[in-house]
Short mmCIF file of C-alpha atoms and ligand atoms in Angstrom, two decimals:
data_model
loop_
_atom_site.label_atom_id
_atom_site.label_comp_id
_atom_site.label_asym_id
_atom_site.label_seq_id
_atom_site.Cartn_x
_atom_site.Cartn_y
_atom_site.Cartn_z
CA MET A 2 171.47 96.97 122.66
CA LYS A 3 171.94 98.11 119.14
CA ASP A 4 170.08 97.03 116.48
CA GLU A 5 168.54 98.46 112.96
CA PHE A 6 166.22 101.09 114.57
CA THR A 7 169.12 102.45 116.71
CA PRO A 8 169.25 106.14 115.82
CA THR A 9 172.25 107.68 114.12
CA ARG A 10 173.21 111.46 113.69
CA ALA A 11 172.27 110.75 110.28
CA ASP A 12 168.71 110.07 110.56
CA LYS A 13 168.37 113.94 111.65
CA PHE A 14 166.55 113.48 114.67
CA THR A 15 166.21 116.36 117.29
CA PHE A 16 164.75 117.33 120.43
CA GLY A 17 163.76 120.71 121.68
CA LEU A 18 164.94 121.75 125.30
CA TRP A 19 161.25 122.03 125.95
CA THR A 20 160.56 118.54 125.04
CA VAL A 21 162.46 116.72 126.77
CA GLY A 22 162.99 118.86 129.65
CA ASN A 23 158.69 119.16 129.99
CA ARG A 24 158.17 118.88 133.80
CA GLY A 25 154.66 117.22 133.43
CA ARG A 26 152.81 120.67 134.66
CA ASP A 27 149.36 120.61 133.29
CA PRO A 28 146.37 123.20 134.16
CA PHE A 29 145.67 120.95 136.64
CA GLY A 30 148.45 119.51 138.46
CA ASP A 31 152.14 120.75 139.28
CA PHE A 32 155.07 119.57 137.80
CA VAL A 33 156.04 116.13 138.60
CA ARG A 34 160.09 115.75 137.34
CA PRO A 35 162.97 117.82 138.46
CA PRO A 36 164.06 120.45 136.02
CA LEU A 37 167.42 119.06 133.52
CA LYS A 38 170.04 121.52 132.68
CA PRO A 39 170.42 122.63 129.39
CA THR A 40 173.73 121.23 129.36
CA TYR A 41 173.11 117.51 130.48
CA VAL A 42 170.78 117.44 128.10
CA VAL A 43 172.57 118.29 125.22
CA GLN A 44 174.97 115.34 127.17
CA LYS A 45 171.80 112.57 127.57
CA LEU A 46 170.84 113.32 123.78
CA SER A 47 173.92 112.91 121.85
CA ASP A 48 174.26 109.28 123.88
CA LEU A 49 171.19 108.15 122.25
CA GLY A 50 172.19 109.46 118.74
CA VAL A 51 169.62 112.91 118.56
CA TYR A 52 171.43 114.82 115.39
CA GLY A 53 170.48 118.27 116.85
CA VAL A 54 168.59 120.74 120.35
CA ASN A 55 166.26 123.25 119.73
CA LEU A 56 165.60 125.66 122.08
CA HIS A 57 163.44 128.98 123.03
CA ASP A 58 165.74 132.02 123.84
CA ASN A 59 164.60 131.52 127.45
CA ASP A 60 164.70 127.75 127.48
CA LEU A 61 168.32 129.01 128.18
CA VAL A 62 168.62 132.21 128.97
CA PRO A 63 166.29 133.47 131.15
CA ILE A 64 164.06 136.52 130.30
CA ASP A 65 165.66 138.51 133.03
CA ALA A 66 169.22 137.38 132.62
CA THR A 67 172.04 140.30 132.92
CA ARG A 68 174.09 140.39 129.47
CA ARG A 69 177.19 138.80 132.00
CA GLN A 70 174.72 136.09 132.62
CA ARG A 71 173.65 135.56 129.59
CA ASP A 72 177.27 135.07 128.12
CA LYS A 73 178.36 132.50 130.73
CA ILE A 74 175.15 130.34 129.90
CA VAL A 75 175.82 130.70 126.16
CA LYS A 76 179.49 129.55 126.60
CA GLU A 77 178.88 126.63 128.51
CA PHE A 78 176.48 125.75 126.24
CA LEU A 79 178.19 125.84 123.48
CA LYS A 80 181.25 123.69 125.07
CA ALA A 81 178.25 121.35 126.04
CA LEU A 82 177.43 121.14 122.36
CA GLY A 83 181.63 120.72 121.18
CA ASP A 84 181.83 118.25 123.79
CA TYR A 85 179.23 115.76 122.66
CA ASP A 86 178.89 116.71 118.99
CA MET A 87 175.81 118.19 119.07
CA CYS A 88 174.58 120.96 117.26
CA VAL A 89 171.22 123.69 117.19
CA PRO A 90 169.88 123.29 114.10
CA MET A 91 166.98 125.67 115.04
CA LEU A 92 166.26 128.77 117.60
CA SER A 93 162.39 130.23 118.42
CA THR A 94 161.63 133.24 120.73
CA ASN A 95 159.76 132.50 123.31
CA LEU A 96 156.98 134.78 122.88
CA PHE A 97 153.79 133.16 124.59
CA PHE A 98 154.87 132.71 127.98
CA ASP A 99 155.57 136.29 130.16
CA PRO A 100 152.68 137.72 131.19
CA ILE A 101 153.82 140.90 128.49
CA PHE A 102 152.55 138.62 125.78
CA LYS A 103 148.80 137.86 127.25
CA ASP A 104 146.92 139.38 124.49
CA GLY A 105 149.61 138.37 121.43
CA ALA A 106 153.23 139.89 120.86
CA PHE A 107 153.06 140.88 117.10
CA THR A 108 149.37 141.23 116.78
CA SER A 109 148.96 142.71 120.26
CA ASN A 110 146.34 146.10 120.09
CA ASP A 111 149.56 147.78 122.67
CA PRO A 112 152.80 148.70 120.20
CA GLU A 113 154.83 148.79 122.88
CA VAL A 114 153.93 145.25 123.51
CA ARG A 115 155.17 144.64 119.19
CA ALA A 116 157.77 146.78 119.25
CA PHE A 117 159.25 144.33 122.56
CA ALA A 118 157.89 141.68 120.91
CA ILE A 119 160.43 142.33 117.59
CA GLN A 120 163.10 143.52 119.99
CA LYS A 121 162.74 139.99 121.91
CA VAL A 122 163.69 138.39 118.46
CA LEU A 123 166.71 140.75 117.05
CA ARG A 124 168.12 139.83 120.47
CA CYS A 125 167.22 135.82 119.76
CA LEU A 126 168.50 135.75 115.92
CA GLU A 127 172.01 137.28 117.20
CA LEU A 128 172.12 134.08 119.82
CA GLY A 129 171.15 132.00 116.84
CA VAL A 130 173.81 132.92 115.53
CA GLU A 131 175.98 132.04 117.98
CA LEU A 132 174.74 128.77 118.58
CA GLY A 133 175.11 128.04 114.78
CA ALA A 134 171.40 128.16 113.81
CA HIS A 135 170.12 128.17 110.61
CA ILE A 136 166.58 127.71 111.31
CA PHE A 137 164.24 129.96 113.03
CA ILE A 138 160.83 129.44 113.45
CA PHE A 139 157.63 131.23 114.51
CA TRP A 140 155.13 129.79 116.74
CA GLY A 141 152.19 132.48 117.50
CA GLY A 142 151.24 130.63 120.52
CA ARG A 143 149.24 133.98 121.64
CA GLU A 144 148.58 135.75 118.53
CA GLY A 145 145.14 135.52 118.70
CA THR A 146 141.46 136.08 120.50
CA GLU A 147 138.99 135.04 122.59
CA VAL A 148 137.00 138.27 122.56
CA ASP A 149 136.70 139.00 118.75
CA ALA A 150 135.22 142.27 119.55
CA SER A 151 139.16 142.85 120.74
CA LYS A 152 141.00 142.71 117.55
CA ASP A 153 140.27 143.38 113.86
CA PRO A 154 141.11 140.34 112.27
CA VAL A 155 142.80 142.03 108.96
CA GLU A 156 144.73 144.47 111.20
CA ALA A 157 145.72 141.29 113.09
CA LEU A 158 147.14 140.15 110.13
CA LYS A 159 148.93 143.54 109.00
CA ARG A 160 150.80 143.97 112.23
CA TYR A 161 151.94 140.12 111.82
CA ARG A 162 153.07 140.63 107.91
CA GLU A 163 154.38 143.85 109.11
CA ALA A 164 156.58 142.23 111.83
CA LEU A 165 157.91 139.77 110.26
CA ASN A 166 159.10 141.88 107.15
CA PHE A 167 160.91 143.87 109.57
CA ILE A 168 162.86 140.74 110.97
CA ALA A 169 162.87 139.27 107.68
CA GLU A 170 165.03 142.46 106.53
CA TYR A 171 167.17 143.17 109.69
CA SER A 172 168.30 139.39 109.57
CA LEU A 173 169.06 139.83 105.54
CA ASP A 174 170.79 143.03 106.64
CA LYS A 175 173.12 141.96 109.27
CA LYS A 176 173.66 138.63 106.32
CA TYR A 177 172.42 135.98 109.02
CA GLY A 178 170.96 133.92 106.56
CA PHE A 179 168.09 132.66 108.60
CA ARG A 180 165.26 130.68 107.26
CA PHE A 181 162.25 131.16 108.90
CA CYS A 182 159.41 128.65 109.47
CA LEU A 183 156.04 129.81 110.57
CA GLU A 184 154.37 127.37 112.85
CA PRO A 185 150.50 127.23 112.57
CA LYS A 186 148.36 126.25 115.39
CA PRO A 187 144.01 126.62 115.48
CA ASN A 188 143.75 126.96 119.19
CA GLU A 189 145.43 126.94 122.62
CA PRO A 190 146.37 128.41 124.48
CA ARG A 191 144.38 131.42 122.85
CA GLY A 192 140.92 130.94 122.18
CA ASP A 193 141.22 130.62 118.32
CA LEU A 194 144.75 131.58 116.52
CA PHE A 195 145.27 133.73 113.88
CA LEU A 196 146.52 131.38 110.43
CA PRO A 197 145.21 128.44 112.18
CA THR A 198 146.35 125.69 109.52
CA THR A 199 149.49 125.06 106.95
CA GLY A 200 147.65 126.15 104.45
CA SER A 201 146.69 129.65 105.72
CA MET A 202 150.54 130.26 106.55
CA LEU A 203 151.31 128.76 102.51
CA ALA A 204 149.26 131.34 101.17
CA PHE A 205 150.33 134.04 103.83
CA ILE A 206 153.80 133.77 103.50
CA GLU A 207 153.01 134.66 99.18
CA THR A 208 152.21 138.19 100.52
CA LEU A 209 155.21 138.32 102.58
CA ASP A 210 157.84 140.83 101.01
CA HIS A 211 160.59 138.25 100.91
CA PRO A 212 158.57 134.82 100.93
CA GLU A 213 161.41 133.08 99.17
CA LEU A 214 162.67 133.28 103.25
CA PHE A 215 159.68 131.96 105.01
CA GLY A 216 158.57 128.16 104.92
CA VAL A 217 156.46 126.18 107.37
CA ASN A 218 156.82 124.18 110.12
CA PRO A 219 153.75 121.74 110.81
CA GLU A 220 153.33 120.05 113.66
CA LEU A 221 151.21 116.90 113.59
CA ALA A 222 149.39 117.50 116.78
CA HIS A 223 148.17 120.97 115.64
CA GLU A 224 146.88 119.85 112.47
CA HIS A 225 144.77 117.03 113.81
CA MET A 226 143.44 119.29 116.48
CA ALA A 227 141.82 120.66 113.33
CA GLY A 228 140.67 117.45 112.29
CA LEU A 229 143.21 117.32 109.05
CA ASN A 230 144.94 114.56 107.46
CA PHE A 231 148.60 115.42 108.48
CA ALA A 232 150.46 113.59 105.50
CA HIS A 233 148.93 115.44 103.06
CA VAL A 234 149.32 118.87 105.31
CA VAL A 235 152.92 118.05 105.03
CA ALA A 236 152.95 117.10 101.20
CA GLN A 237 151.56 120.17 100.55
CA ALA A 238 154.30 122.31 102.43
CA LEU A 239 156.53 119.61 100.69
CA GLU A 240 155.34 120.24 96.74
CA ALA A 241 155.17 124.39 96.70
CA GLY A 242 159.14 123.31 98.28
CA LYS A 243 158.55 124.77 101.61
CA LEU A 244 158.77 122.35 104.06
CA TRP A 245 161.80 123.49 105.80
CA HIS A 246 161.39 121.62 109.18
CA VAL A 247 158.38 118.96 110.83
CA ASP A 248 157.03 118.64 114.08
CA LEU A 249 156.31 114.99 115.13
CA ASN A 250 154.38 113.71 117.88
CA ALA A 251 151.24 112.00 118.26
CA GLN A 252 147.59 113.27 118.98
CA LYS A 253 144.28 112.13 119.47
CA LEU A 254 142.26 113.71 117.21
CA THR A 255 140.47 116.70 118.08
CA ARG A 256 141.71 117.41 121.41
CA PHE A 257 144.33 119.88 122.92
CA ASP A 258 147.55 119.76 121.97
CA GLN A 259 148.88 116.67 123.39
CA ASP A 260 152.08 116.00 121.98
CA LEU A 261 152.37 112.46 122.81
CA ARG A 262 155.35 110.29 121.45
CA PHE A 263 155.48 110.19 117.80
CA GLY A 264 153.64 107.18 116.92
CA SER A 265 151.95 106.33 119.94
CA GLU A 266 148.65 107.23 118.26
CA ASP A 267 146.93 106.94 114.73
CA LEU A 268 149.99 104.53 113.08
CA LYS A 269 148.76 104.09 109.98
CA GLY A 270 148.28 107.90 110.06
CA ALA A 271 152.39 107.84 110.99
CA PHE A 272 153.01 105.78 108.41
CA PHE A 273 151.61 107.85 105.73
CA LEU A 274 153.54 110.46 107.24
CA VAL A 275 156.61 108.57 107.38
CA LYS A 276 156.12 107.71 103.47
CA VAL A 277 155.39 111.15 102.72
CA LEU A 278 158.69 112.48 103.55
CA GLU A 279 161.23 109.78 102.93
CA ASP A 280 159.83 109.26 99.43
CA ASN A 281 159.81 112.43 98.53
CA GLY A 282 163.62 112.85 99.76
CA TYR A 283 163.00 115.50 102.76
CA ASP A 284 166.27 116.28 104.54
CA GLY A 285 165.73 118.43 107.21
CA PRO A 286 165.56 117.97 111.06
CA ARG A 287 162.86 115.43 112.01
CA GLN A 288 161.96 117.15 115.29
CA PHE A 289 160.11 115.41 118.06
CA ASP A 290 158.26 118.75 119.53
CA ALA A 291 156.57 116.52 122.08
CA HIS A 292 157.20 115.00 125.55
CA ALA A 293 156.94 111.84 128.23
CA TYR A 294 153.80 110.91 130.18
CA ARG A 295 152.95 112.63 132.72
CA THR A 296 153.88 109.96 134.79
CA GLU A 297 157.05 109.43 134.20
CA ASP A 298 160.32 110.03 135.97
CA GLU A 299 163.40 110.87 134.45
CA GLN A 300 164.48 107.06 133.16
CA GLY A 301 161.09 107.56 131.52
CA VAL A 302 162.03 110.80 129.53
CA TRP A 303 164.47 108.80 127.81
CA ASP A 304 162.64 106.10 127.09
CA PHE A 305 160.18 108.43 125.28
CA ALA A 306 162.84 110.07 123.45
CA LEU A 307 164.39 106.91 121.97
CA GLY A 308 160.76 105.25 121.27
CA CYS A 309 159.87 108.18 119.24
CA MET A 310 163.08 107.51 117.27
CA ARG A 311 163.11 104.28 117.49
CA THR A 312 159.50 104.18 115.96
CA TYR A 313 160.06 106.63 112.96
CA LYS A 314 163.13 104.49 111.52
CA ILE A 315 161.10 101.22 112.15
CA LEU A 316 158.13 103.15 110.21
CA LYS A 317 160.95 104.10 107.58
CA ALA A 318 161.54 100.41 107.14
CA LYS A 319 157.72 99.44 106.98
CA VAL A 320 157.98 101.79 104.35
CA LYS A 321 160.81 100.18 102.04
CA LYS A 322 158.95 97.15 102.47
CA PHE A 323 155.23 98.70 101.71
CA ASN A 324 157.30 100.37 98.35
CA GLN A 325 158.59 97.13 97.33
CA ASP A 326 155.94 94.90 97.94
CA PRO A 327 155.11 92.97 94.70
CA GLU A 328 151.20 92.46 94.97
CA ILE A 329 150.93 96.74 96.13
CA LYS A 330 153.09 97.27 93.27
CA GLU A 331 150.68 95.35 91.07
CA ILE A 332 147.36 97.23 92.36
CA LEU A 333 149.21 100.70 92.30
CA GLY A 334 150.27 99.93 88.64
CA GLY A 335 147.17 99.82 87.12
CA PHE A 336 146.73 104.03 87.31
CA SER A 337 149.85 104.61 85.64
CA ALA A 338 149.66 105.90 82.28
CA THR A 339 153.08 104.29 80.77
CA GLY A 340 152.07 103.36 77.35
CA PRO A 341 152.56 105.18 74.17
CA PRO A 342 150.15 107.89 73.53
CA GLU A 343 147.26 107.28 71.54
CA ALA A 344 147.83 110.94 69.82
CA ASP A 345 150.40 110.82 66.80
CA ALA A 346 151.88 113.89 65.69
CA SER A 347 149.68 114.10 62.56
CA GLY A 348 147.29 114.99 65.09
CA ALA A 349 144.99 112.55 63.49
CA LYS A 350 141.61 111.42 65.93
CA ILE A 351 142.10 109.00 68.33
CA GLN A 352 139.93 106.00 68.61
CA VAL A 353 140.09 104.56 72.16
CA ASP A 354 138.58 100.88 71.87
CA ASP A 355 139.57 99.52 74.85
CA LEU A 356 140.17 102.53 77.07
CA THR A 357 142.27 100.87 80.14
CA ARG A 358 143.72 103.67 81.19
CA ARG A 359 147.07 102.75 81.32
CA ASP A 360 147.76 102.54 77.65
CA SER A 361 145.52 105.77 76.89
CA GLY A 362 148.26 108.13 76.13
CA LEU A 363 145.33 110.58 77.68
CA GLU A 364 147.97 111.85 80.35
CA LYS A 365 149.98 112.96 77.92
CA ILE A 366 146.97 115.26 76.14
CA THR A 367 146.21 116.89 79.62
CA LYS A 368 150.15 118.09 80.77
CA LYS A 369 150.12 120.49 77.56
CA PHE A 370 147.78 123.25 76.61
CA ASN A 371 148.13 123.44 73.16
CA LYS A 372 145.65 123.37 70.24
CA LYS A 373 146.20 119.73 68.99
CA ASN A 374 145.98 118.47 72.65
CA VAL A 375 142.64 120.45 72.92
CA ALA A 376 141.29 118.83 69.82
CA LEU A 377 142.24 115.42 70.66
CA LEU A 378 140.57 115.87 74.26
CA LEU A 379 137.89 117.24 72.77
CA ALA A 380 137.67 114.08 70.17
CA GLN A 381 137.77 111.60 72.54
CA LYS A 382 135.14 108.95 73.46
CA PHE A 383 134.68 107.61 76.94
CA ASP A 384 133.36 104.56 78.03
CA ARG A 385 131.82 105.85 81.45
CA THR A 386 130.31 103.17 82.69
CA LYS A 387 133.09 100.58 81.65
CA ILE A 388 136.01 102.50 83.67
CA ALA A 389 133.39 103.54 86.64
CA SER A 390 132.27 99.67 86.36
CA LYS A 391 136.18 99.05 87.43
CA GLY A 392 136.92 97.58 90.67
CA LEU A 393 140.03 99.83 91.98
CA GLN A 394 141.06 96.95 95.02
CA TYR A 395 141.62 99.43 97.48
CA GLU A 396 140.72 96.86 100.22
CA ARG A 397 143.09 94.67 99.28
CA LEU A 398 145.33 97.40 99.43
CA ASP A 399 144.69 99.05 102.81
CA GLN A 400 144.38 95.37 104.43
CA LEU A 401 148.16 94.64 102.46
CA THR A 402 149.39 97.82 104.46
CA MET A 403 147.91 96.92 107.33
CA GLU A 404 149.60 93.23 107.18
CA ILE A 405 152.67 94.83 106.71
CA LEU A 406 152.15 97.31 109.75
CA MET A 407 151.42 94.54 111.99
CA GLY A 408 154.56 92.66 111.04
CA VAL A 409 152.78 89.39 109.40
CA ARG A 410 153.81 90.52 106.10
C1 GLT B 6 155.26 125.45 122.17
C2 GLT B 6 154.82 124.80 121.08
C3 GLT B 6 155.08 123.97 120.07
C4 GLT B 6 156.23 124.85 119.19
C5 GLT B 6 157.46 125.12 120.21
C6 GLT B 6 158.25 126.50 119.28
S1 GLT B 6 156.79 126.03 121.92
O1 GLT B 6 156.07 123.99 122.76
O2 GLT B 6 153.60 123.84 121.65
O3 GLT B 6 154.29 123.65 119.21
O4 GLT B 6 156.82 124.16 118.28
O5 GLT B 6 157.62 127.58 119.54
MN1 MN B 7 155.36 122.25 117.52
MN1 MN B 8 152.30 120.47 120.22
#
């Protein structure tokens, strides 16, 4: 059954091979689903209206494959992409699964491990080019510690930077044109991971040799593990011009990384996330980095995938409704400083008798620092008690939001 919430390529929804391919193994129980062939995943996702499929090198090519085996796998995969009108927007290197990475990749104390990690990335970049990917993600799943005595965290950051600089230089030299995204997580699988939040990553990026090549890939579950508001996290990245990719899922606050179906927890949080993305014209891929419950068989996996996408589109429609709602507009409009500025060109002292904020023109004064505006600001009289006595109607605003979300408005 098709309806307005049926996904299409234009929605730019993507899934990693490792997401729908998740076989339900957890630390306490074994696989519950058989493996799915990558080419079959491409076909199934295409049928569902997905735009692209992402992968780590070893989701497709086993770590010990020979060059011939690798080339054969890649050829078959490329054929499936062509047959089913799918693309690979993003690639990543698995720097966390193999035992060699047990104490980190770029930040390992062992120079041989660090060199191996970088070599693995260079090879993965080549794979990315073959598959047509433009975005390359680094999730430092093993870059951290349990034993703080084992690593100098300052030294670890220097190693991290050195590796990223080397890789970026290589990509430039080869004219690969990749944009790199750093994906933070506060912990798991390590006791503590370096650069634990999107804020940390944004700051770190500015210390790299080529900050312009690096953005972020925030993941909802990861920031929720740290108790953060994901819409705010995404807003900062967007505002910095660094949101080039995003990992959508759901998470019960502060738990281990649950990677639940998008929107299945904290629906209001998911709504404001979609709102911040849509209102600000985010046009990158919307990746669902999540997986089906362990209770599911293969059909449950496709139900999960469709559910993620439908929920996104339903929330997008709710955002439209919210933005057009006259009562909501009225409440929010009470704050916009739309009136003429009270500060005139002569810089005459302003008397603001009726300080309704709406017409005060104060916004203009503080937008630009100059002598005149400073004088105007310092001359301003504020009726603190009057300003503070105004009720802001947020109870009604939130209830209106909830009523839209609950489908009665
Ligand atoms: C891993 C992790 C994800 C990352 C993937 C990219 S791998 O599944 O839990 O959050 O996005 O490396
Ligand atoms: Mn992720
Ligand atoms: Mn996750």
